[in-house]
Structures are given as structure tokens and as C-alpha cells.
Amino acid sequence: MSTTDDRGAGADCTIRTVRARRVWDSRGRPTVEAETLLACGATGRAIVPAGASKGTREAHELRDGGAAFGGLDVMQAVANVEGEIARAVAGLRADDQAALDARLIELDGTPNKSRLGANATLAVSMAAAHAAAAARGVPLYEYLGGAGATLMPMPQIQIFGGGAHAGRRVDVQDFMVVCPAAKTFAEALEWAAEVYRHAGLVMKERSSSLGVADEGGWWPDFASNEQALATLVQAIERAGYAPGEQVAIALDIAASELGRAGRYTLGLDARELDSDGLIELLLRWVDTYPIVSIEDPLGEDDPDAFVRFTRAAGARLQIVGDDFLVSDAALVRDAAALGAANAVLLKPNQRGTLSETRAAWDAAREAGYAGIVSARSGETEDTTIVHLAVGWGTGQLKVGSFARGERMAKWNEALRIEERLSTRATLARPLPRRTR
Ligand code: PGA
Ligand code: ZN
């Protein structure tokens, strides 16, 4: 029998078996975990997350339907891993990610993984990477990026949740902070922790402290979307940081959730806006508040407005495509040709394999776009995405707020990586600096 002694540079990375099981995510919903055993004895395990505000062009998440768990069970996806997928990948090499993922794509045979499920294929794709890293005896980020993987990502940390993650209490989905003047990842977390704490105190003083939203941000008990922005600036100041210089704001508008075909509704503000009205509002916010990044400022079906917004603000603002680009290399190239957005959110389960997600990052880099590896609102203790951010050197990481175990597992994993990199670590500084 193989032992750990077989691991290292020459370890036999042939996949022996792939198992899967149903586990549960941070919303108490079923999701897929896969576990891979290699010939050398190394194993790898990974859990797939789930979104709530999804782009329509995302790869298909296979759910069982029916009455149990709101139709969200994943026993078919689990069976697909244990049956068809396990048979097809046994004998392949876990350290040839491209060949493994190509096999998964070919086996599924549909353009969006609708037959086997992107949740089934991604679990296997990620578990294989973990197993290959274990076989070499190195952490996943180092397996992916080699000795050159020393760039720590700038974290985007949610302070107030909103949109689909907070019963649409406010329209904007994420009110986040970034720490452009922090010297290390650890320091960025320290600053975010203080802002998060002070934001909680402000809410308490106003008797607006009503717990947290899906990703751990404070529940957004505000009279308007703009009041949330003003409160965030107040929290940054009370925590003792210079807004814009030390701690700046990143937003996810998730505008595809606000309407379609260039018509947007801000329910809380009782406003109906066309594309240019929404652009005008966002530009006013950018002029008034220390905002350095806006994700999905417009709907996924509104590319022309994306172009207009990018022309108006792209030089001083990171403009991120999430639902708009769904981690898809071809969509990134199309957007770059149009001049729409200047950054892509990278969510592996939007595509269903690591290789396709990586291809979107490669396309982004080629186009001069920034990249932000991102969690989903339904998460688990799985920390794969942290390793992707460091291993691929994307320079940014978004995992939700500064509370709840499924979020903290990821921030804490990044701390361990930074400690391991020691003096070789540098914190990425991808965002425009703002002084007010
Ligand atoms: P989701 O949203 O994971 O609920 O789809 C996260 C985001 O929009 O960034
Ligand atoms: Zn988003």
C-alpha cells in the first residue's frame, strides 16, 4: 500500500478513485463534496459553493427538484461523480489539470454542464488539484503557482450585506472595504476588523442592529442606499482610518437583480432608472464617497451601458464584471473588445472546472483587466479559492464579511499562507488610490 513516503516530486499522481458525498453549506442547503485518492496514496477533497444572485450564463448547477430541501438536493450530482465521472477519470493524472478538465467537459457534452452538473464537475476538478498538491507535499497555492506565487491578494471585505443576501432590504448587494494603504494582508484584515466592529457599534447606537446578512455583513437597516454609504464612511472614520487613503469602498451593485433591458428599480429609494440614470447615480456616488471599485454596475444584458460607464469612470474606478462575465474567457475577450468593464470576478462554479476559470483569468490579463477570485453567498469551510488567488497571482480576493465561520476560514487560511511566505510575501495594490 502507498504511504506518504511515496509523495514528492516523483509521486504517482494517477487517479485511483473519486468519491462524493452530500454536505451542507452556510445557508443549510445541500452541496457536493468530492474526494480523490491517487496511486501514491495522496488524497484531495473539495466542496462546491452556491450563489443566490446568479448570472444567467453561469454553468448549470444540478439540483434534484422535488419537495425535499426546497428542491435543492444534490444526490443526482453526487451520483454522477461516483458513477460516470469516477469511471471516466480513473487512470488520468491529477497533476494534468488541463487533460482532466477537458475530459470532464467532453464527458458532460453540453455547453454549460447541464447534463452532469457544474457542481459535480467542479468538485472533482478541485479535489484533483488538492490531491496533486498533497502528492507533491506542498500547499495548493504553491502547487499552482510555484515558488513565484508570492503575491497576497488585496481583500474586499463586506461590511453591510444587501440585495438578494438580505431580503432586498437595500438594493445594493455588497458594501465592502478595501485597504489600499495596508502593508500586509494581515494588516488589511486588522483594519477591516476595526471597521466592521465600528460599523456594528454605529448600528447599535441607532437601534438598527438586527444581526447579519447571508455573507456576514451587518443587516442593512437603512432608509436609503446612500445612507448605507454614508454610514460606511462614518464607520471607517470612527475606526480611525482616512477614508479613501487608508480604507476605501468597493460596491457590488449586482444590477442584474434590479431589472432587465436597461430598466432598473431601486425599491428602497422608490426610483425607476434607465441605464443612463443608473450611470448618473453611480457617478455621483463615486464623486461623493471614496469608492474605488464597483461590480456589476449595470445588468448582464446591458453591455452598451457597461461601455458608457467604463468610458466615464474606468480611468479612476475598477469596474468588475460578475454576472456580466461569469468567469468566461470568451465573454472577457468580447467585453475587452467593446471596452466594457476593466476587471473580472472569478468564481470557479460559474464555469465548472478550474481550467476554464483559469482561462478567464488568462484572458483578463491579456486584456489588461484585473481579476478578483470570489466566494459565493452559499459557502463552506472549503478554502480552495484562497489558494487560487495566491497561486494564480490575481491580486484580489472577495469572500464576504468579517464574521461567520465559512468566511473566516478563508481569511484565516490567507493569514497562514502569508506567514508561510514570510518575507517573500507582498500585498497586491491593484486599485486606484483615492484622496478626498
Ligand atoms: P452570489 O453573489 O454568490 O449570491 O451569486 C455574490 C456576488 O454577486 O458577488
Ligand atoms: Zn457580484
Coordinates of C-alpha atoms and ligand atoms in Angstrom, one line a residue:
M1 CA 0.0 0.0 0.0
S2 CA 1.1 3.5 -0.7
T3 CA 2.3 5.7 2.1
T4 CA 3.2 9.3 2.4
D5 CA 6.8 8.2 1.7
D6 CA 5.8 7.9 -2.0
R7 CA 5.0 11.6 -2.1
G8 CA 7.2 14.3 -3.5
A9 CA 8.4 15.3 -7.0
G10 CA 8.1 11.8 -8.5
A11 CA 4.9 10.7 -6.8
D12 CA 2.4 8.7 -8.9
C13 CA -0.5 11.1 -9.4
T14 CA -2.7 8.6 -11.2
I15 CA -6.3 8.9 -10.0
R16 CA -7.4 5.7 -8.3
T17 CA -10.8 6.6 -7.0
V18 CA -13.2 9.5 -6.8
R19 CA -15.9 9.6 -4.1
A20 CA -18.6 12.2 -3.4
R21 CA -20.9 13.0 -0.7
R22 CA -23.7 15.5 0.1
V23 CA -22.6 18.0 2.7
W24 CA -24.2 21.3 3.8
D25 CA -23.5 24.9 3.0
S26 CA -23.7 28.1 5.1
R27 CA -27.4 28.5 4.3
G28 CA -28.1 24.9 5.4
R29 CA -28.5 23.8 1.8
P30 CA -27.1 20.6 0.3
T31 CA -23.9 20.8 -1.8
V32 CA -21.3 18.5 -3.3
E33 CA -18.0 17.4 -1.8
A34 CA -15.6 15.2 -3.8
E35 CA -12.6 13.2 -2.5
T36 CA -9.9 11.9 -4.8
L37 CA -7.4 9.1 -4.0
L38 CA -4.2 8.9 -6.0
A39 CA -2.0 5.9 -6.7
C40 CA 0.7 7.4 -4.4
G41 CA -1.7 7.4 -1.5
A42 CA -2.3 11.2 -1.5
T43 CA -5.9 12.4 -1.2
G44 CA -7.6 15.7 -2.0
R45 CA -11.0 17.0 -1.0
A46 CA -13.1 20.0 -2.1
I47 CA -16.6 21.4 -1.6
V48 CA -18.5 23.4 -4.2
P49 CA -20.3 26.7 -3.1
A50 CA -23.6 28.1 -4.4
G51 CA -24.7 31.5 -5.4
A52 CA -28.0 33.4 -4.8
S53 CA -27.7 36.2 -7.3
K54 CA -26.5 34.3 -10.3
G55 CA -25.7 35.3 -13.9
T56 CA -27.9 33.6 -16.5
R57 CA -24.8 32.5 -18.4
E58 CA -23.3 30.6 -15.5
A59 CA -22.7 26.9 -15.9
H60 CA -25.6 24.7 -14.7
E61 CA -25.8 23.7 -11.0
L62 CA -27.6 20.4 -10.9
R63 CA -30.3 20.2 -8.3
D64 CA -32.8 17.4 -7.8
G65 CA -36.0 19.3 -7.6
G66 CA -38.9 17.8 -5.7
A67 CA -40.1 18.6 -2.2
A68 CA -37.1 17.9 0.0
F69 CA -34.9 20.9 0.9
G70 CA -36.8 23.2 -1.4
G71 CA -35.8 21.1 -4.5
L72 CA -32.1 21.9 -3.8
D73 CA -30.8 18.4 -3.1
V74 CA -27.7 17.3 -5.0
M75 CA -28.0 13.5 -4.8
Q76 CA -28.0 13.3 -8.6
A77 CA -24.8 15.3 -8.9
V78 CA -23.3 13.1 -6.1
A79 CA -24.3 10.0 -8.1
N80 CA -22.8 11.5 -11.3
V81 CA -19.4 11.9 -9.5
E82 CA -19.5 8.4 -8.0
G83 CA -20.6 6.8 -11.2
E84 CA -19.9 8.2 -14.7
I85 CA -17.3 10.7 -13.6
A86 CA -15.3 8.4 -11.4
R87 CA -15.1 5.8 -14.1
A88 CA -14.1 8.4 -16.7
V89 CA -11.3 10.0 -14.7
A90 CA -9.8 6.9 -13.1
G91 CA -6.4 6.4 -14.6
L92 CA -6.0 10.1 -15.5
R93 CA -3.3 12.1 -13.8
A94 CA -4.4 14.5 -11.2
D95 CA -1.4 16.8 -11.9
D96 CA -2.5 17.2 -15.5
Q97 CA -5.4 19.6 -14.7
A98 CA -5.9 20.6 -18.4
A99 CA -6.4 17.0 -19.5
L100 CA -8.6 16.1 -16.5
D101 CA -10.9 19.2 -17.0
A102 CA -11.0 18.5 -20.8
R103 CA -12.2 15.0 -20.0
L104 CA -14.9 16.4 -17.7
I105 CA -16.1 18.8 -20.3
E106 CA -16.2 16.2 -23.0
L107 CA -17.9 13.7 -20.8
D108 CA -20.7 16.2 -19.9
G109 CA -21.1 17.1 -23.6
T110 CA -23.2 20.2 -23.1
P111 CA -22.1 23.8 -23.4
N112 CA -23.0 24.6 -19.8
K113 CA -22.5 21.3 -17.9
S114 CA -26.3 20.8 -17.7
R115 CA -26.1 17.1 -18.0
L116 CA -23.6 16.1 -15.2
G117 CA -23.9 19.5 -13.3
A118 CA -21.1 22.1 -12.8
N119 CA -21.3 21.3 -9.1
A120 CA -20.3 17.7 -9.9
T121 CA -17.5 18.5 -12.3
L122 CA -16.1 21.4 -10.2
A123 CA -15.9 19.2 -7.1
V124 CA -13.8 16.7 -9.0
S125 CA -11.7 19.3 -10.7
M126 CA -10.8 21.0 -7.4
A127 CA -10.4 17.7 -5.4
A128 CA -7.9 16.5 -8.0
A129 CA -5.8 19.7 -7.7
H130 CA -5.8 19.3 -3.9
A131 CA -4.7 15.7 -4.3
A132 CA -1.9 16.6 -6.7
A133 CA -0.6 19.3 -4.3
A134 CA -0.7 16.8 -1.5
A135 CA 1.2 14.3 -3.6
R136 CA 3.9 16.8 -4.1
G137 CA 3.8 17.7 -0.4
V138 CA 3.2 21.4 -1.0
P139 CA 0.2 23.7 -0.3
L140 CA -2.2 24.1 -3.2
Y141 CA -1.1 27.7 -3.9
E142 CA 2.5 26.6 -4.3
Y143 CA 1.5 23.7 -6.5
L144 CA -0.5 26.1 -8.7
G145 CA 2.0 29.0 -8.8
G146 CA 5.4 27.5 -7.9
A147 CA 8.0 29.5 -6.0
G148 CA 6.9 32.7 -7.7
A149 CA 3.4 32.7 -6.1
T150 CA 4.2 35.3 -3.5
L151 CA 1.5 38.0 -4.3
M152 CA -1.0 38.2 -1.5
P153 CA -4.5 39.4 -2.7
M154 CA -6.0 42.7 -1.6
P155 CA -9.1 41.6 0.3
Q156 CA -12.6 43.0 -0.5
I157 CA -14.4 42.7 2.8
Q158 CA -18.2 43.2 3.2
I159 CA -19.4 45.4 6.0
F160 CA -23.1 45.6 5.1
G161 CA -24.9 42.9 3.1
G162 CA -27.8 43.7 0.9
G163 CA -29.8 42.7 -2.2
A164 CA -30.5 39.0 -2.6
H165 CA -28.5 38.3 0.6
A166 CA -30.6 40.5 2.9
G167 CA -34.2 40.1 1.7
R168 CA -33.6 43.1 -0.6
R169 CA -33.7 45.3 2.5
V170 CA -31.4 47.6 0.5
D171 CA -30.9 47.3 -3.3
V172 CA -27.1 47.4 -3.4
Q173 CA -25.8 43.9 -2.7
D174 CA -22.3 44.5 -1.1
F175 CA -21.0 47.4 0.7
M176 CA -17.3 46.4 1.1
V177 CA -14.0 47.9 2.2
V178 CA -10.5 47.6 0.8
C179 CA -7.3 48.8 2.5
P180 CA -5.1 50.3 -0.2
A181 CA -2.5 51.6 2.4
A182 CA -2.2 48.4 4.4
K183 CA 1.3 47.0 4.2
T184 CA 0.4 43.3 4.6
F185 CA -2.6 41.1 4.2
A186 CA -2.7 40.7 8.0
E187 CA -2.8 44.4 8.4
A188 CA -5.6 44.8 5.9
L189 CA -7.6 42.3 8.0
E190 CA -6.8 44.2 11.2
W191 CA -8.2 47.4 9.6
A192 CA -11.3 45.6 8.2
A193 CA -11.9 44.1 11.6
E194 CA -12.0 47.6 13.2
V195 CA -14.2 49.0 10.5
Y196 CA -16.6 46.0 10.9
R197 CA -16.7 46.4 14.6
H198 CA -17.3 50.2 14.5
A199 CA -20.0 49.7 11.8
G200 CA -21.7 47.3 14.3
L201 CA -21.4 49.9 17.1
V202 CA -22.9 52.6 14.8
M203 CA -25.9 50.3 14.0
K204 CA -26.3 49.5 17.7
E205 CA -26.4 53.2 18.6
R206 CA -29.1 53.8 16.1
S207 CA -31.0 50.7 17.3
S208 CA -30.5 49.4 13.8
S209 CA -28.6 46.3 15.0
L210 CA -30.6 43.4 13.5
G211 CA -28.0 40.7 13.1
V212 CA -26.2 39.8 9.8
A213 CA -27.0 39.0 6.2
D214 CA -26.0 35.9 4.3
E215 CA -22.3 36.7 3.9
G216 CA -21.9 38.0 7.5
G217 CA -22.2 41.8 6.8
W218 CA -24.4 43.8 9.2
W219 CA -28.1 43.7 8.3
P220 CA -28.7 46.8 6.2
D221 CA -31.4 48.6 8.2
F222 CA -31.2 51.9 6.3
A223 CA -33.6 54.5 4.9
S224 CA -31.8 54.7 1.6
N225 CA -29.0 53.1 -0.3
E226 CA -27.0 56.2 0.1
Q227 CA -27.4 56.2 3.9
A228 CA -25.5 52.9 3.9
L229 CA -22.6 54.6 2.0
A230 CA -22.6 57.5 4.5
T231 CA -22.7 55.1 7.4
L232 CA -19.8 53.1 6.0
V233 CA -17.7 56.3 5.7
Q234 CA -18.6 57.1 9.3
A235 CA -17.5 53.6 10.4
I236 CA -14.2 54.0 8.6
E237 CA -13.6 57.4 10.3
R238 CA -14.6 56.1 13.8
A239 CA -12.2 53.2 13.4
G240 CA -9.5 55.8 12.9
Y241 CA -8.7 55.5 9.2
A242 CA -8.6 58.1 6.5
P243 CA -11.4 57.2 4.1
G244 CA -10.1 56.7 0.6
E245 CA -6.5 56.8 1.6
Q246 CA -6.3 54.0 4.1
V247 CA -9.6 52.3 3.8
A248 CA -11.7 52.8 0.6
I249 CA -15.1 51.5 -0.5
A250 CA -15.9 48.7 -3.0
L251 CA -19.5 48.1 -4.1
D252 CA -21.3 45.2 -5.8
I253 CA -24.5 46.7 -7.3
A254 CA -25.5 43.3 -8.7
A255 CA -27.6 45.3 -11.1
S256 CA -28.9 42.3 -13.0
E257 CA -31.1 41.8 -9.8
L258 CA -32.5 45.3 -10.2
G259 CA -34.2 44.9 -13.6
R260 CA -33.7 44.0 -17.2
A261 CA -33.4 45.5 -20.6
G262 CA -32.0 48.8 -19.3
R263 CA -34.8 49.4 -16.8
Y264 CA -33.7 49.4 -13.1
T265 CA -35.7 49.7 -9.9
L266 CA -34.2 50.8 -6.7
G267 CA -37.0 49.6 -4.4
L268 CA -35.7 51.3 -1.2
D269 CA -35.3 54.7 -2.9
A270 CA -38.6 54.2 -4.8
R271 CA -36.8 55.1 -8.1
E272 CA -37.1 53.7 -11.6
L273 CA -34.0 54.4 -13.7
D274 CA -32.9 53.7 -17.2
S275 CA -29.3 52.8 -17.9
D276 CA -28.1 56.4 -18.1
G277 CA -30.0 57.3 -15.0
L278 CA -28.3 54.5 -13.1
I279 CA -24.9 55.5 -14.5
E280 CA -25.5 59.1 -13.4
L281 CA -26.4 58.0 -9.9
L282 CA -23.3 55.8 -9.6
L283 CA -21.1 58.6 -10.9
R284 CA -22.5 60.9 -8.3
W285 CA -21.8 58.3 -5.6
V286 CA -18.2 57.9 -6.9
D287 CA -17.8 61.7 -6.7
T288 CA -19.2 61.9 -3.2
Y289 CA -17.8 58.8 -1.5
P290 CA -14.3 57.2 -1.5
I291 CA -15.3 54.4 -3.9
V292 CA -12.6 52.6 -5.8
S293 CA -14.4 49.6 -7.2
I294 CA -17.9 48.8 -8.5
E295 CA -19.0 45.4 -9.5
D296 CA -21.9 44.8 -11.9
P297 CA -22.9 48.5 -12.1
L298 CA -25.3 47.5 -14.8
G299 CA -27.2 44.4 -15.8
E300 CA -25.7 41.5 -17.6
D301 CA -27.9 42.3 -20.6
D302 CA -26.8 45.9 -20.8
P303 CA -23.3 45.8 -22.5
D304 CA -23.7 49.2 -24.2
A305 CA -24.3 50.9 -20.9
F306 CA -21.3 49.0 -19.4
V307 CA -19.2 50.6 -22.2
R308 CA -20.6 54.1 -21.5
F309 CA -20.0 53.7 -17.7
T310 CA -16.4 52.4 -18.4
R311 CA -15.7 55.3 -20.6
A312 CA -17.0 57.7 -18.0
A313 CA -15.3 56.2 -14.9
G314 CA -12.9 53.4 -16.0
A315 CA -9.8 55.5 -15.5
R316 CA -10.4 56.2 -11.8
L317 CA -12.5 53.2 -10.9
Q318 CA -12.2 49.4 -11.0
I319 CA -15.3 48.2 -12.9
V320 CA -15.9 44.5 -12.3
G321 CA -18.0 42.1 -14.3
D322 CA -19.5 39.3 -12.3
D323 CA -22.9 38.3 -13.7
F324 CA -21.8 40.2 -16.8
L325 CA -18.8 38.0 -17.5
V326 CA -19.5 34.8 -15.4
S327 CA -15.8 33.8 -15.3
D328 CA -15.9 33.1 -19.0
A329 CA -12.8 33.7 -21.2
A330 CA -14.8 34.4 -24.4
L331 CA -17.1 36.9 -22.6
V332 CA -14.0 38.6 -21.1
R333 CA -12.5 38.9 -24.6
D334 CA -15.8 40.2 -26.0
A335 CA -16.0 42.8 -23.2
A336 CA -12.4 43.9 -23.8
A337 CA -13.1 44.4 -27.5
L338 CA -16.1 46.6 -26.6
G339 CA -14.3 48.4 -23.8
A340 CA -16.8 47.2 -21.1
A341 CA -15.5 46.9 -17.5
N342 CA -11.9 46.6 -16.6
A343 CA -11.9 43.7 -14.2
V344 CA -13.4 40.2 -13.9
L345 CA -14.7 38.3 -10.9
L346 CA -13.5 34.7 -10.9
K347 CA -15.9 32.2 -9.4
P348 CA -15.0 28.6 -10.3
N349 CA -18.5 27.3 -10.0
Q350 CA -19.7 29.8 -12.7
R351 CA -17.8 27.5 -15.2
G352 CA -17.5 24.1 -13.5
T353 CA -13.7 23.4 -13.9
L354 CA -10.6 25.1 -12.6
S355 CA -9.1 25.2 -16.1
E356 CA -12.0 27.2 -17.6
T357 CA -11.8 29.6 -14.6
R358 CA -8.1 30.0 -15.1
A359 CA -8.7 30.7 -18.8
A360 CA -10.9 33.6 -17.9
W361 CA -8.1 35.0 -15.7
D362 CA -5.6 34.5 -18.6
A363 CA -7.9 36.3 -21.0
A364 CA -8.3 39.1 -18.4
R365 CA -4.5 39.5 -18.0
E366 CA -4.1 39.6 -21.8
A367 CA -6.7 42.4 -22.0
G368 CA -5.2 44.3 -19.1
Y369 CA -8.2 43.5 -16.9
A370 CA -7.8 43.0 -13.1
G371 CA -9.0 39.7 -11.5
I372 CA -10.8 39.1 -8.2
V373 CA -11.2 35.5 -7.1
S374 CA -14.6 35.3 -5.3
A375 CA -16.6 33.1 -3.0
R376 CA -20.4 32.7 -3.3
S377 CA -23.0 33.7 -0.8
G378 CA -23.5 30.0 0.0
E379 CA -20.2 28.8 1.2
T380 CA -18.5 26.2 3.4
E381 CA -15.2 25.6 5.2
D382 CA -13.5 25.0 1.9
T383 CA -10.6 27.3 1.3
T384 CA -9.7 26.4 -2.3
I385 CA -10.3 29.9 -3.6
V386 CA -7.7 31.5 -1.3
H387 CA -5.1 29.2 -2.9
L388 CA -6.3 30.1 -6.4
A389 CA -5.9 33.8 -5.6
V390 CA -2.3 33.4 -4.4
G391 CA -1.4 30.6 -6.8
W392 CA -2.7 32.4 -9.9
G393 CA -1.4 35.8 -8.6
T394 CA -4.8 37.5 -9.3
G395 CA -4.1 40.2 -6.6
Q396 CA -7.6 40.4 -5.2
L397 CA -9.9 38.2 -3.1
K398 CA -13.6 38.6 -2.2
V399 CA -15.1 36.2 0.3
G400 CA -17.8 38.2 2.1
S401 CA -17.7 39.7 5.5
F402 CA -15.6 39.6 8.6
A403 CA -17.9 37.2 10.5
R404 CA -19.2 33.6 10.2
G405 CA -17.0 30.6 10.0
E406 CA -17.3 29.9 6.3
R407 CA -15.9 33.4 5.6
M408 CA -13.3 33.4 8.4
A409 CA -12.0 30.0 7.3
K410 CA -10.8 31.8 4.1
W411 CA -9.4 34.9 5.7
N412 CA -7.5 32.8 8.2
E413 CA -6.2 30.5 5.5
A414 CA -4.7 33.5 3.7
L415 CA -3.0 34.5 7.0
R416 CA -1.4 31.1 7.2
I417 CA -0.2 31.5 3.6
E418 CA 1.2 34.9 4.2
E419 CA 3.0 33.6 7.3
R420 CA 4.5 30.7 5.3
L421 CA 5.7 33.1 2.5
S422 CA 7.3 35.2 5.2
T423 CA 9.4 38.0 3.8
R424 CA 8.7 36.8 0.2
A425 CA 5.1 37.9 0.5
T426 CA 3.9 41.2 -1.0
L427 CA 0.4 42.6 -0.7
A428 CA -1.0 43.4 -4.1
R429 CA -2.0 47.1 -4.7
P430 CA -4.4 46.7 -7.7
L431 CA -6.8 49.6 -7.0
P432 CA -6.6 53.3 -7.8
R433 CA -5.7 55.4 -4.8
R434 CA -8.3 58.0 -3.8
T435 CA -7.7 61.1 -1.8
R436 CA -10.5 63.3 -0.9
Ligands
PGA1 P1 -23.9 35.1 -5.1 O1 -23.5 36.6 -5.2 O2 -22.8 34.2 -4.7 O3 -25.1 35.1 -4.2 O4 -24.3 34.8 -6.6 C1 -22.2 37.0 -4.9 C2 -21.8 38.2 -5.8 O5 -22.7 38.7 -6.6 O6 -20.7 38.6 -5.9
ZN2 ZN -21.4 40.1 -7.7

